[in-house]
mmCIF file of C-alpha atoms and ligand atoms in Angstrom:
data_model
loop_
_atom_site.group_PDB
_atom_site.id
_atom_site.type_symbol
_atom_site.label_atom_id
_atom_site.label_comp_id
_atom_site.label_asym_id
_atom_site.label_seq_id
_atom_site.Cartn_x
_atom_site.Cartn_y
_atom_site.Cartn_z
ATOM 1 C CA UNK A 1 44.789 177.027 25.751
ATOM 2 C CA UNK A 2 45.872 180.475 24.398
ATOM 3 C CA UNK A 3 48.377 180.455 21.567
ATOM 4 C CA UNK A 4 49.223 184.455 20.866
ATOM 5 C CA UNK A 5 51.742 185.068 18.853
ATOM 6 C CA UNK A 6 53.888 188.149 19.296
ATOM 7 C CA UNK A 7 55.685 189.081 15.952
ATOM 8 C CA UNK A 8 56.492 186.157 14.298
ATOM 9 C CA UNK A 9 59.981 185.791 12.517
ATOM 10 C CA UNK A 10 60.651 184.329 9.040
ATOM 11 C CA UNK A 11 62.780 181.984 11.416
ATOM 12 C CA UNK A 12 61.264 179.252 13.315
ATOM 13 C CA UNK A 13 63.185 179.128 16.899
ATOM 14 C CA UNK A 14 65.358 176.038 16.958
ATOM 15 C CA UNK A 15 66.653 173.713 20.420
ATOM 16 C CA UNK A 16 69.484 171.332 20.515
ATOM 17 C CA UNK A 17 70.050 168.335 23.097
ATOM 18 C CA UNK A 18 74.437 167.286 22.410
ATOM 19 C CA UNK A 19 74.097 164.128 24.445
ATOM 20 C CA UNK A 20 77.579 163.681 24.211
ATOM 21 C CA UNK A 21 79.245 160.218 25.416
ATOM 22 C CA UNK A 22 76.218 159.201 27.011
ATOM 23 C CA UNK A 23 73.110 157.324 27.045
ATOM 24 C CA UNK A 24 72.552 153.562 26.311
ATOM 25 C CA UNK A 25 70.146 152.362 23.524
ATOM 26 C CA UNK A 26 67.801 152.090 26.593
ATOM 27 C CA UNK A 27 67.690 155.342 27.868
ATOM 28 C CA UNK A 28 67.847 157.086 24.579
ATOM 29 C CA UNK A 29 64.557 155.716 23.959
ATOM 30 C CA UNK A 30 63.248 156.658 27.259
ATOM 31 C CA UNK A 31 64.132 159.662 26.755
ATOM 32 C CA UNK A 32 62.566 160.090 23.848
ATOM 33 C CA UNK A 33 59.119 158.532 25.036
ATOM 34 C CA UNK A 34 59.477 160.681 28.433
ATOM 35 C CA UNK A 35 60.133 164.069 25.864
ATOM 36 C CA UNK A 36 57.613 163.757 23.301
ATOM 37 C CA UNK A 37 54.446 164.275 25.722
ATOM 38 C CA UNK A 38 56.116 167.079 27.853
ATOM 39 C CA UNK A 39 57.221 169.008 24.715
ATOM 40 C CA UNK A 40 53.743 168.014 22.810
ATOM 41 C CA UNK A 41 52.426 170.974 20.642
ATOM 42 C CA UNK A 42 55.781 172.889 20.958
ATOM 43 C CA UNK A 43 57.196 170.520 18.782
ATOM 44 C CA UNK A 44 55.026 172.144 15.818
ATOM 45 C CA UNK A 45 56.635 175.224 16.760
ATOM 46 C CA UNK A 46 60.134 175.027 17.325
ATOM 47 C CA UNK A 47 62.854 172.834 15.580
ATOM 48 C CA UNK A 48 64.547 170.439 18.241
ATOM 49 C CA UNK A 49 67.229 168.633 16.989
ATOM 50 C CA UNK A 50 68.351 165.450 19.428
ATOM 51 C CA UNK A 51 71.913 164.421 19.145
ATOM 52 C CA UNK A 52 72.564 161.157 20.520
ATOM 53 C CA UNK A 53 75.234 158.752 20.476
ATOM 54 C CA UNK A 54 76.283 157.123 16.758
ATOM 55 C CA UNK A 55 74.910 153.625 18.293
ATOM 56 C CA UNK A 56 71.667 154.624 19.385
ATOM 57 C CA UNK A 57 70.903 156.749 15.813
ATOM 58 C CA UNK A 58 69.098 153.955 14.108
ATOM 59 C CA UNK A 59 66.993 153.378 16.584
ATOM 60 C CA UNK A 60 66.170 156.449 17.987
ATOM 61 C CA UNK A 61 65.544 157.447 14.196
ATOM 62 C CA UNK A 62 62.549 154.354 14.303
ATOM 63 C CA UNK A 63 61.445 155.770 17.313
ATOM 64 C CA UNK A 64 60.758 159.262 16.191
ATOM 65 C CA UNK A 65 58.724 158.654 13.290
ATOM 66 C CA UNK A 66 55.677 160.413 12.667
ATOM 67 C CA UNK A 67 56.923 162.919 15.394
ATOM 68 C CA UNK A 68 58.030 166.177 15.066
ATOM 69 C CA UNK A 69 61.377 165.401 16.439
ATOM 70 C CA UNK A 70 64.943 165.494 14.313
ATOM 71 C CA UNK A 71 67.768 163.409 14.357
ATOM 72 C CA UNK A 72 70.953 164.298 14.400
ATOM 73 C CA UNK A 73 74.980 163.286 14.678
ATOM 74 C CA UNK A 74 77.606 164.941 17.236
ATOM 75 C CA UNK A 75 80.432 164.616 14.626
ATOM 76 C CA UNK A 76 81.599 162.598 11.655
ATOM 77 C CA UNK A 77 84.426 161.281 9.447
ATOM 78 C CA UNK A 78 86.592 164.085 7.035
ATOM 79 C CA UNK A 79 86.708 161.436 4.444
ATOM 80 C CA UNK A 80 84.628 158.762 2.585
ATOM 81 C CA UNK A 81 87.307 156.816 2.006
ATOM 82 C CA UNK A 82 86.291 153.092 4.005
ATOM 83 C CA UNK A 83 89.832 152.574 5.711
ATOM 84 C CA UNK A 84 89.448 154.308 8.474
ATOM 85 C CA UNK A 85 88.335 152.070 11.363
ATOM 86 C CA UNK A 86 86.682 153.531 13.880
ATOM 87 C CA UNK A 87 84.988 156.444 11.978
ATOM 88 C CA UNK A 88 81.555 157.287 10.508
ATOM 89 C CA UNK A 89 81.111 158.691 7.486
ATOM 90 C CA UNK A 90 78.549 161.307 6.282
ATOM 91 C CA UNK A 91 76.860 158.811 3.790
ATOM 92 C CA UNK A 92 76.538 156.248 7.265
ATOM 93 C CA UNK A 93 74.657 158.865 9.342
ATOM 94 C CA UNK A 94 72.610 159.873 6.883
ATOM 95 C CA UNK A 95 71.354 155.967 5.866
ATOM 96 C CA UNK A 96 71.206 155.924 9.925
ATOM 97 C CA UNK A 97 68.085 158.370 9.938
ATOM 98 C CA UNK A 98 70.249 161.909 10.455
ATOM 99 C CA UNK A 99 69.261 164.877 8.753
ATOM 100 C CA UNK A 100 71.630 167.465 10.855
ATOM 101 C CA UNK A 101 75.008 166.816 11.941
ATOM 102 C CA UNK A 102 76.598 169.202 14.502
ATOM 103 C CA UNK A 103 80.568 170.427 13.147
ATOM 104 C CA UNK A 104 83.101 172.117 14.921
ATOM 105 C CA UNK A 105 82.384 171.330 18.642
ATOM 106 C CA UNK A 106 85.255 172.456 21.106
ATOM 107 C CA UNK A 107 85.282 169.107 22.819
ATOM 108 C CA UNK A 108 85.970 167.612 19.034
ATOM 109 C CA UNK A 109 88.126 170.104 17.778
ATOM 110 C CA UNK A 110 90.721 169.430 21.503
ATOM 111 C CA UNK A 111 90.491 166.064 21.375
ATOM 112 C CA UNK A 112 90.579 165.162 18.065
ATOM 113 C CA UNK A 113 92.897 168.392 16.955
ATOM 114 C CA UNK A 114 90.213 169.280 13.975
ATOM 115 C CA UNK A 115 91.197 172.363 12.831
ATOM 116 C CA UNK A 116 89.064 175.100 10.866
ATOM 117 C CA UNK A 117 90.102 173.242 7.426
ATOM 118 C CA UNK A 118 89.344 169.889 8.527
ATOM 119 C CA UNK A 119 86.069 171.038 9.928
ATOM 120 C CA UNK A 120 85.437 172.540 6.560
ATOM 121 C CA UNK A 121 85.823 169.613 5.042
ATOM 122 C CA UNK A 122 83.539 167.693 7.072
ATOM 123 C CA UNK A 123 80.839 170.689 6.001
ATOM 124 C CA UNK A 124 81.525 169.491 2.435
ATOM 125 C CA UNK A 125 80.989 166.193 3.209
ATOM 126 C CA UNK A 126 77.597 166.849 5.220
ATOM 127 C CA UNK A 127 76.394 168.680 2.282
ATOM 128 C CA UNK A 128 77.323 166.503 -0.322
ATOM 129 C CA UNK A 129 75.951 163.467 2.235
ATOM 130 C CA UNK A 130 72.343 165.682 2.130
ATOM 131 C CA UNK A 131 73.090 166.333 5.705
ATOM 132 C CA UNK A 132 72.417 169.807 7.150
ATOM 133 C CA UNK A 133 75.325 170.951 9.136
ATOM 134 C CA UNK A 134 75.194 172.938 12.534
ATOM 135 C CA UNK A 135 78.254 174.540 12.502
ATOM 136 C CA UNK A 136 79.722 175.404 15.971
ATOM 137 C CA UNK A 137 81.522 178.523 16.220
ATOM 138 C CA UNK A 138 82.797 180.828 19.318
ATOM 139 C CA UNK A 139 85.883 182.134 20.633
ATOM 140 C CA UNK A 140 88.255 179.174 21.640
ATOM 141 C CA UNK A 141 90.243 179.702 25.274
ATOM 142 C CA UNK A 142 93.177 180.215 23.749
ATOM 143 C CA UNK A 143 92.808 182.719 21.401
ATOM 144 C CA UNK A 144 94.599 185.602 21.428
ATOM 145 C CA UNK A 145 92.301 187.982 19.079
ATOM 146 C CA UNK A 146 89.185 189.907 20.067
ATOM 147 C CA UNK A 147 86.245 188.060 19.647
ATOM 148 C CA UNK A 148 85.195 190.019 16.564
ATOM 149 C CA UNK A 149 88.334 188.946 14.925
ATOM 150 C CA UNK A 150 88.443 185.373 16.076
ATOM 151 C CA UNK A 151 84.580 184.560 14.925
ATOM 152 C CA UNK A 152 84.845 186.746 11.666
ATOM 153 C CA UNK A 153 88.545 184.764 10.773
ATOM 154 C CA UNK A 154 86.949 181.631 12.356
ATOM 155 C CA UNK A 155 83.815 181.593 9.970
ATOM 156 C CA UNK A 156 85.762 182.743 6.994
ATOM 157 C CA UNK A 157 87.734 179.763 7.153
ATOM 158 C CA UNK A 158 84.909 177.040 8.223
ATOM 159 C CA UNK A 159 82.461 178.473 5.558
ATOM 160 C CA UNK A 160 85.195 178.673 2.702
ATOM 161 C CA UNK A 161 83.734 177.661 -0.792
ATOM 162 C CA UNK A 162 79.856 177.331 1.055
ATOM 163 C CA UNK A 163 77.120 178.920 -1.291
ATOM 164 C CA UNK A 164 74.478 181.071 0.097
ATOM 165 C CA UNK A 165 71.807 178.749 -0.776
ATOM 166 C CA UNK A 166 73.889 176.330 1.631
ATOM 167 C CA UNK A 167 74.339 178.539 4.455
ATOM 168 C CA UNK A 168 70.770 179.171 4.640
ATOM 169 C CA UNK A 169 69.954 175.729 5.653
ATOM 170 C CA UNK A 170 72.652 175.183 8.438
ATOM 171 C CA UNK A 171 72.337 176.272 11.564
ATOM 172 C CA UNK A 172 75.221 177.880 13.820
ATOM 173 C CA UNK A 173 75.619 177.571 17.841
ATOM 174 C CA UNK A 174 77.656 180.375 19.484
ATOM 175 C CA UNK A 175 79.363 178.549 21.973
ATOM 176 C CA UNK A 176 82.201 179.935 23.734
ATOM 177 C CA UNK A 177 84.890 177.696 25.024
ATOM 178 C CA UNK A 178 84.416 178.537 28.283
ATOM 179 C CA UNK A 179 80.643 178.451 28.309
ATOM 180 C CA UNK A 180 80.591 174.696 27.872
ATOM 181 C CA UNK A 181 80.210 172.389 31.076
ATOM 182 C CA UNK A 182 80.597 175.451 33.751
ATOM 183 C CA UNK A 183 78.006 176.560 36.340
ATOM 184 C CA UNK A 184 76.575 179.268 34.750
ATOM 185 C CA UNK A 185 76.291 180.099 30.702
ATOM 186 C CA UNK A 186 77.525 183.087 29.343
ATOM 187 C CA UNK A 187 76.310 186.730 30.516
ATOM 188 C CA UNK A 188 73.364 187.667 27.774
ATOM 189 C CA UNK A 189 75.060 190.684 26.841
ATOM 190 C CA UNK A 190 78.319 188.383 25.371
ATOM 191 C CA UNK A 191 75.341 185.823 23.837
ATOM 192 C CA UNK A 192 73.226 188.643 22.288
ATOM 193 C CA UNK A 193 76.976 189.596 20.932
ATOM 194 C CA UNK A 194 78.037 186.735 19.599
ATOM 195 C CA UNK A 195 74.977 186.034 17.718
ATOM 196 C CA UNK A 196 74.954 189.312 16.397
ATOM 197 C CA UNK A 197 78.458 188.942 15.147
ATOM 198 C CA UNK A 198 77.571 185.449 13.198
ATOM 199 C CA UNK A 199 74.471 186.937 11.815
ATOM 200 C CA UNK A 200 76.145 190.176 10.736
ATOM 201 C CA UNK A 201 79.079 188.298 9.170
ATOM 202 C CA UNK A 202 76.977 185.739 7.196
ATOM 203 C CA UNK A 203 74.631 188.854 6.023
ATOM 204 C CA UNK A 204 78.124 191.006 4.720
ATOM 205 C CA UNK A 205 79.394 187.389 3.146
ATOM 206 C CA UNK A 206 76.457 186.285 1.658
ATOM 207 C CA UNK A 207 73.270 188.682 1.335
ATOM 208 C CA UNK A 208 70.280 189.809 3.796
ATOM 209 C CA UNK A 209 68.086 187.220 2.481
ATOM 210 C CA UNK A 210 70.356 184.519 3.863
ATOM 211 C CA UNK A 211 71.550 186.268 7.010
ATOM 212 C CA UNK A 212 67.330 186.769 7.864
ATOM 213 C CA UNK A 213 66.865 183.133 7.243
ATOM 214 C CA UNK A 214 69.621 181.213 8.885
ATOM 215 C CA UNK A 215 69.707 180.195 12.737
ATOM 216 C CA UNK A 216 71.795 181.011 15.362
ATOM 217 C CA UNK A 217 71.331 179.410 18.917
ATOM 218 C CA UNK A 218 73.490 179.563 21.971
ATOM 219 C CA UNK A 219 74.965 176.480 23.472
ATOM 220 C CA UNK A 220 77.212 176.265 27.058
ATOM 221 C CA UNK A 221 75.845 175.421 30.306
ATOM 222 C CA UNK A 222 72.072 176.506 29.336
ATOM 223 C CA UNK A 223 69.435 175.618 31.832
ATOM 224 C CA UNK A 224 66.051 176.184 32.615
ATOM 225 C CA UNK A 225 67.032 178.518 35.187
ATOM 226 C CA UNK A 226 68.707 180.967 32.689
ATOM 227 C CA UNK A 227 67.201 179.972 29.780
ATOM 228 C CA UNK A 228 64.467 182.646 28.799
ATOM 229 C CA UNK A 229 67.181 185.331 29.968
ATOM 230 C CA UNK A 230 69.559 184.132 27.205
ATOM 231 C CA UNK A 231 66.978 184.859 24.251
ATOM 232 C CA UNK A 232 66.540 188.980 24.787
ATOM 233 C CA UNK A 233 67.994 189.691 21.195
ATOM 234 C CA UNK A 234 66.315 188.919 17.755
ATOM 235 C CA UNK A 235 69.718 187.549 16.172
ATOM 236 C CA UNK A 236 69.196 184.528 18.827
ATOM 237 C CA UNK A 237 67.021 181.624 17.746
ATOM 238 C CA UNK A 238 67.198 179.260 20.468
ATOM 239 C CA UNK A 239 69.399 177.190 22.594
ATOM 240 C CA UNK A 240 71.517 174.299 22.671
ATOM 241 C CA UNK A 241 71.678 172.117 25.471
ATOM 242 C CA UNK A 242 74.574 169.323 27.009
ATOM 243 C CA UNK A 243 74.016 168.179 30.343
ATOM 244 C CA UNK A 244 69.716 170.001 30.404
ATOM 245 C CA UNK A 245 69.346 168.433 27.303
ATOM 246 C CA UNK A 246 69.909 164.805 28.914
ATOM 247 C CA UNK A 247 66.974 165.282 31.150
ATOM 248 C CA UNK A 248 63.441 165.087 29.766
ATOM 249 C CA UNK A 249 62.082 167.188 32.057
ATOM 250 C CA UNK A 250 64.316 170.307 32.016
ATOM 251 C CA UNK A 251 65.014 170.008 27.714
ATOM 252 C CA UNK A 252 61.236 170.347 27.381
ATOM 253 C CA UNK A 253 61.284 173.160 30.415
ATOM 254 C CA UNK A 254 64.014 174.874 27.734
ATOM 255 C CA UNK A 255 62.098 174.570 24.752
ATOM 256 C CA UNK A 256 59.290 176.016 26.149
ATOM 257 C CA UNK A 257 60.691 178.925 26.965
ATOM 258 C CA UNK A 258 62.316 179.366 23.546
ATOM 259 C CA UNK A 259 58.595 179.513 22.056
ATOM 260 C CA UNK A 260 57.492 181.919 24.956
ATOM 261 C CA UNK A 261 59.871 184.088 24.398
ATOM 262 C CA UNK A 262 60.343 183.813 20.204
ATOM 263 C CA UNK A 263 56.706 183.426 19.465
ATOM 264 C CA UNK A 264 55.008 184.540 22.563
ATOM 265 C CA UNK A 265 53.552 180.940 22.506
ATOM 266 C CA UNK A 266 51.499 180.025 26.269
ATOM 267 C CA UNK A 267 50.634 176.313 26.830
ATOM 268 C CA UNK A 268 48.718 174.763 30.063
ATOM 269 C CA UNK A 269 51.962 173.195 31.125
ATOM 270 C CA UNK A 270 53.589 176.708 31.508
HETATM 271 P P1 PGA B 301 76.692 171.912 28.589
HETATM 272 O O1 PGA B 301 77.257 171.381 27.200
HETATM 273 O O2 PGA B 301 75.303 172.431 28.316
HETATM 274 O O3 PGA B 301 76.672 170.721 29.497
HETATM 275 O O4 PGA B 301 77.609 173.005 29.051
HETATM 276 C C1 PGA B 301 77.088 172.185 26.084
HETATM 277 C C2 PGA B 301 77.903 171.685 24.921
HETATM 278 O O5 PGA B 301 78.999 171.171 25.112
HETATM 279 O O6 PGA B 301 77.452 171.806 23.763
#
């Protein structure tokens, strides 16, 4: 086994599986018993954050003890306050085992008609909770700006009152409306754009050290296929994956592409 390492980053490359409304108990533990031998030493190199449904979070959390895996929540409440049935709260995911929660997702934001402030105040929540958010942020299908002007008004609003020291330990996925559930992702040039754009932003708003240090990973439509082709730029960390990241196989095909092509990292498996 050769493990050379090209340059290696202050950032450790990051992956994301958004399982979305799907997945039983059952299969969220198969999953997990199916990924953790495919991925194996990988997982000591990148970050991969599994998102699976609130009822399979406890035990999914059991499961993935002792393993390099994390845990964490598609969405939660904007309020602690207990009467609101049907809701989670930060303080419930994290008791469930979460340590990240992902904020801001299109699919949440249409159907739930979360707006910047109300995602904001979920980010409080998450950080007050001990949860670290992964703020999702690209330009929405109806927006009428640039995309300059709809990330840099976008993030002003979601990271309003956030201290740098917060920032640092989020992470943020680029994700284009119109990226998510198509055939292909977005063109690399657009990715390598929008990442820049975040990273720049965060570094004018709140200092080099933290713009070096956060992540910023891609999500919509990623797949094996186009994975590697997606990570050119330095401002990208990674990818975040929907319906690749519900399949073993082709989440651990992503993830090791993310450490060939961020750390320079060669397995047997490749
Ligand atoms: P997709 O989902 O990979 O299936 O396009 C991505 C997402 O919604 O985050």
């Amino acid at each position: 086994m050769s493990t050379e390492r090209k340059v290696v980053g202050i950032r450790k490359p990051m992956a994301l599986a958004n399982w979305k409304m799907s997945m039983t108990v059952a299969e969220s533990l198969a999953f997990v018993r199916d990924f953790q031998p495919l991925a194996g030493s990988l997982l000591q190199r990148v970050d991969v954050v599994i998102c699976p449904s609130f009822t399979a979070l406890w035990l999914v959390a059991q499961e993935i003890k002792g393993f390099n895996l994390h845990l964490g929540a598609q969405n939660l409440a904007a309020t602690i306050e207990p009467a609101h049935t049907g809701q989670i709260s930060a303080h419930q995911l994290a008791d469930s085992g979460c340590r990240w929660v992902m904020l801001g997702h299109w699919e949440v934001r249409r159907q739930q008609g979360d707006d910047d402030e109300v995602v904001n105040k979920k980010l409080r929540l998450a950080l007050e909770a001990g949860l670290r958010p992964i703020l999702l942020v690209g330009e929405g299908e109806r927006d009428v700006f640039s995309v300059e002007a709809s990330l840099a008004g976008r993030l002003d609003r979601l990271l309003h009152g956030a201290r740098p020291e917060e920032v640092e330990r989020m992470g943020f996925i680029y994700e284009p409306e119109v990226a998510i559930g198509a055939d292909t992702p977005a063109e690399p040039e657009s990715v390598a754009r929008g990442c820049g754009l975040i990273r720049g932003w965060i570094t004018a708003e709140f200092g080099k050290r933290v713009g070096d240090r956060v992540r910023i990973i891609y999500g919509g439509s990623v797949s094996p296929q186009h994975a590697a082709g997606l990570l050119s730029s330095a401002d990208i960390d990674g990818l975040g994956a929907g319906r690749a990241g519900r399949d073993a196989l082709k989440f651990s095909q992503i993830v090791r592409q993310i450490a060939q092509v961020k750390l320079g990292f060669a397995d047997p498996f490749s």
